[in-house]
C-alpha cells in the first residue's frame, strides 16, 4: 500500500509539473508574440468550426473533432482528452491556443514514447 501511495504521489507531482511547464510556455514572451501574429488566422479557423456546429462564440466538442479530422491533428480519443483538459464542455477563443498547444504536447509525448519503445518489431525496451 505504501508503494501504491508513493506511485500516486509521483504521478500527481509529474502531472503538476507538466501542467506548470505548459502554462509557463504559453505565458512566455516568444509564445505571446507567435500567438499575436497568428491570431487573425486562428480566429477565422475558430469561428468557422464553431459556426459549423452552433455559435461562433463557443467551440463545441463535435466541431473540435471535425477540426482535428480536417487538419489531422490527433486521433479522436486524444482530441477528446485534450479538449476536456483545455475547455471542459466548450471552448471560447481565449482557450483555443491552449487546446492547440496541448495537441502539440500530446504528439510530442506520443513520439517520445514510441522512440523509447524502439521501432516496431524491435525487442529492445
PDB file of C-alpha atoms in Angstrom, residues 1-92:
ATOM      1  CA  UNK A   1       0.000   0.000   0.000  1.00  0.00           C
ATOM      2  CA  UNK A   2       2.878   2.378   0.729  1.00  0.00           C
ATOM      3  CA  UNK A   3       4.274   1.701  -2.744  1.00  0.00           C
ATOM      4  CA  UNK A   4       0.898   2.488  -4.311  1.00  0.00           C
ATOM      5  CA  UNK A   5       0.665   5.770  -2.397  1.00  0.00           C
ATOM      6  CA  UNK A   6       4.215   6.704  -3.411  1.00  0.00           C
ATOM      7  CA  UNK A   7       3.398   5.927  -7.037  1.00  0.00           C
ATOM      8  CA  UNK A   8       0.233   8.060  -6.874  1.00  0.00           C
ATOM      9  CA  UNK A   9       2.233  10.936  -5.373  1.00  0.00           C
ATOM     10  CA  UNK A  10       4.843  10.628  -8.110  1.00  0.00           C
ATOM     11  CA  UNK A  11       2.203  10.603 -10.857  1.00  0.00           C
ATOM     12  CA  UNK A  12       0.435  13.580  -9.277  1.00  0.00           C
ATOM     13  CA  UNK A  13       3.710  15.517  -8.982  1.00  0.00           C
ATOM     14  CA  UNK A  14       4.613  14.715 -12.608  1.00  0.00           C
ATOM     15  CA  UNK A  15       1.180  15.888 -13.775  1.00  0.00           C
ATOM     16  CA  UNK A  16       1.505  19.108 -11.766  1.00  0.00           C
ATOM     17  CA  UNK A  17       4.995  19.709 -13.137  1.00  0.00           C
ATOM     18  CA  UNK A  18       3.815  19.110 -16.709  1.00  0.00           C
ATOM     19  CA  UNK A  19       0.833  21.437 -16.236  1.00  0.00           C
ATOM     20  CA  UNK A  20       3.084  24.179 -14.844  1.00  0.00           C
ATOM     21  CA  UNK A  21       5.520  23.771 -17.753  1.00  0.00           C
ATOM     22  CA  UNK A  22       2.679  24.056 -20.279  1.00  0.00           C
ATOM     23  CA  UNK A  23       1.305  27.174 -18.580  1.00  0.00           C
ATOM     24  CA  UNK A  24       4.801  28.723 -18.454  1.00  0.00           C
ATOM     25  CA  UNK A  25       5.352  28.003 -22.143  1.00  0.00           C
ATOM     26  CA  UNK A  26       2.007  29.538 -23.062  1.00  0.00           C
ATOM     27  CA  UNK A  27       2.780  32.639 -20.977  1.00  0.00           C
ATOM     28  CA  UNK A  28       6.279  33.109 -22.396  1.00  0.00           C
ATOM     29  CA  UNK A  29       7.139  36.159 -24.485  1.00  0.00           C
ATOM     30  CA  UNK A  30       8.079  34.169 -27.627  1.00  0.00           C
ATOM     31  CA  UNK A  31       4.764  32.296 -27.473  1.00  0.00           C
ATOM     32  CA  UNK A  32       2.837  35.532 -26.897  1.00  0.00           C
ATOM     33  CA  UNK A  33       4.474  37.053 -29.986  1.00  0.00           C
ATOM     34  CA  UNK A  34       3.756  33.961 -32.068  1.00  0.00           C
ATOM     35  CA  UNK A  35       0.127  33.860 -30.964  1.00  0.00           C
ATOM     36  CA  UNK A  36      -0.320  37.577 -31.611  1.00  0.00           C
ATOM     37  CA  UNK A  37       0.939  37.210 -35.165  1.00  0.00           C
ATOM     38  CA  UNK A  38      -1.232  34.128 -35.761  1.00  0.00           C
ATOM     39  CA  UNK A  39      -4.360  35.481 -34.048  1.00  0.00           C
ATOM     40  CA  UNK A  40      -6.255  36.623 -37.180  1.00  0.00           C
ATOM     41  CA  UNK A  41      -5.900  33.205 -38.809  1.00  0.00           C
ATOM     42  CA  UNK A  42      -6.654  31.343 -35.610  1.00  0.00           C
ATOM     43  CA  UNK A  43      -9.751  33.498 -35.111  1.00  0.00           C
ATOM     44  CA  UNK A  44     -11.030  32.655 -38.617  1.00  0.00           C
ATOM     45  CA  UNK A  45     -10.453  28.933 -38.046  1.00  0.00           C
ATOM     46  CA  UNK A  46     -12.145  29.091 -34.642  1.00  0.00           C
ATOM     47  CA  UNK A  47     -15.175  30.970 -35.971  1.00  0.00           C
ATOM     48  CA  UNK A  48     -15.525  28.675 -38.984  1.00  0.00           C
ATOM     49  CA  UNK A  49     -15.571  25.472 -36.946  1.00  0.00           C
ATOM     50  CA  UNK A  50     -17.558  26.961 -34.047  1.00  0.00           C
ATOM     51  CA  UNK A  51     -20.154  28.231 -36.547  1.00  0.00           C
ATOM     52  CA  UNK A  52     -20.314  24.819 -38.182  1.00  0.00           C
ATOM     53  CA  UNK A  53     -21.857  23.325 -35.062  1.00  0.00           C
ATOM     54  CA  UNK A  54     -23.594  26.287 -33.450  1.00  0.00           C
ATOM     55  CA  UNK A  55     -22.460  29.761 -32.451  1.00  0.00           C
ATOM     56  CA  UNK A  56     -19.225  31.484 -33.416  1.00  0.00           C
ATOM     57  CA  UNK A  57     -18.568  32.338 -29.748  1.00  0.00           C
ATOM     58  CA  UNK A  58     -18.031  28.806 -28.410  1.00  0.00           C
ATOM     59  CA  UNK A  59     -16.418  25.758 -29.952  1.00  0.00           C
ATOM     60  CA  UNK A  60     -18.253  22.544 -29.038  1.00  0.00           C
ATOM     61  CA  UNK A  61     -16.562  19.130 -28.929  1.00  0.00           C
ATOM     62  CA  UNK A  62     -18.121  17.857 -32.212  1.00  0.00           C
ATOM     63  CA  UNK A  63     -16.775  20.921 -34.038  1.00  0.00           C
ATOM     64  CA  UNK A  64     -13.338  20.449 -32.472  1.00  0.00           C
ATOM     65  CA  UNK A  65     -13.345  16.810 -33.572  1.00  0.00           C
ATOM     66  CA  UNK A  66     -14.168  17.955 -37.114  1.00  0.00           C
ATOM     67  CA  UNK A  67     -11.296  20.472 -36.973  1.00  0.00           C
ATOM     68  CA  UNK A  68      -8.966  17.707 -35.798  1.00  0.00           C
ATOM     69  CA  UNK A  69     -10.134  15.428 -38.587  1.00  0.00           C
ATOM     70  CA  UNK A  70      -9.710  18.125 -41.243  1.00  0.00           C
ATOM     71  CA  UNK A  71      -6.171  19.007 -40.143  1.00  0.00           C
ATOM     72  CA  UNK A  72      -5.104  15.538 -38.989  1.00  0.00           C
ATOM     73  CA  UNK A  73      -4.210  16.765 -35.510  1.00  0.00           C
ATOM     74  CA  UNK A  74      -4.689  13.653 -33.348  1.00  0.00           C
ATOM     75  CA  UNK A  75      -6.876  10.593 -33.010  1.00  0.00           C
ATOM     76  CA  UNK A  76     -10.473  11.186 -31.993  1.00  0.00           C
ATOM     77  CA  UNK A  77      -9.779   9.819 -28.500  1.00  0.00           C
ATOM     78  CA  UNK A  78      -6.762  12.055 -27.979  1.00  0.00           C
ATOM     79  CA  UNK A  79      -8.694  15.069 -29.270  1.00  0.00           C
ATOM     80  CA  UNK A  80     -11.429  14.403 -26.712  1.00  0.00           C
ATOM     81  CA  UNK A  81      -8.888  14.211 -23.869  1.00  0.00           C
ATOM     82  CA  UNK A  82      -7.163  17.427 -24.950  1.00  0.00           C
ATOM     83  CA  UNK A  83     -10.476  19.243 -25.398  1.00  0.00           C
ATOM     84  CA  UNK A  84     -11.604  18.296 -21.894  1.00  0.00           C
ATOM     85  CA  UNK A  85      -8.246  19.395 -20.432  1.00  0.00           C
ATOM     86  CA  UNK A  86      -8.453  22.807 -22.062  1.00  0.00           C
ATOM     87  CA  UNK A  87     -12.119  23.633 -22.021  1.00  0.00           C
ATOM     88  CA  UNK A  88     -14.351  21.054 -20.457  1.00  0.00           C
ATOM     89  CA  UNK A  89     -17.694  21.331 -22.248  1.00  0.00           C
ATOM     90  CA  UNK A  90     -16.830  24.006 -24.799  1.00  0.00           C
ATOM     91  CA  UNK A  91     -14.085  26.453 -25.693  1.00  0.00           C
ATOM     92  CA  UNK A  92     -14.048  30.187 -26.060  1.00  0.00           C
TER      93      UNK A  92
END
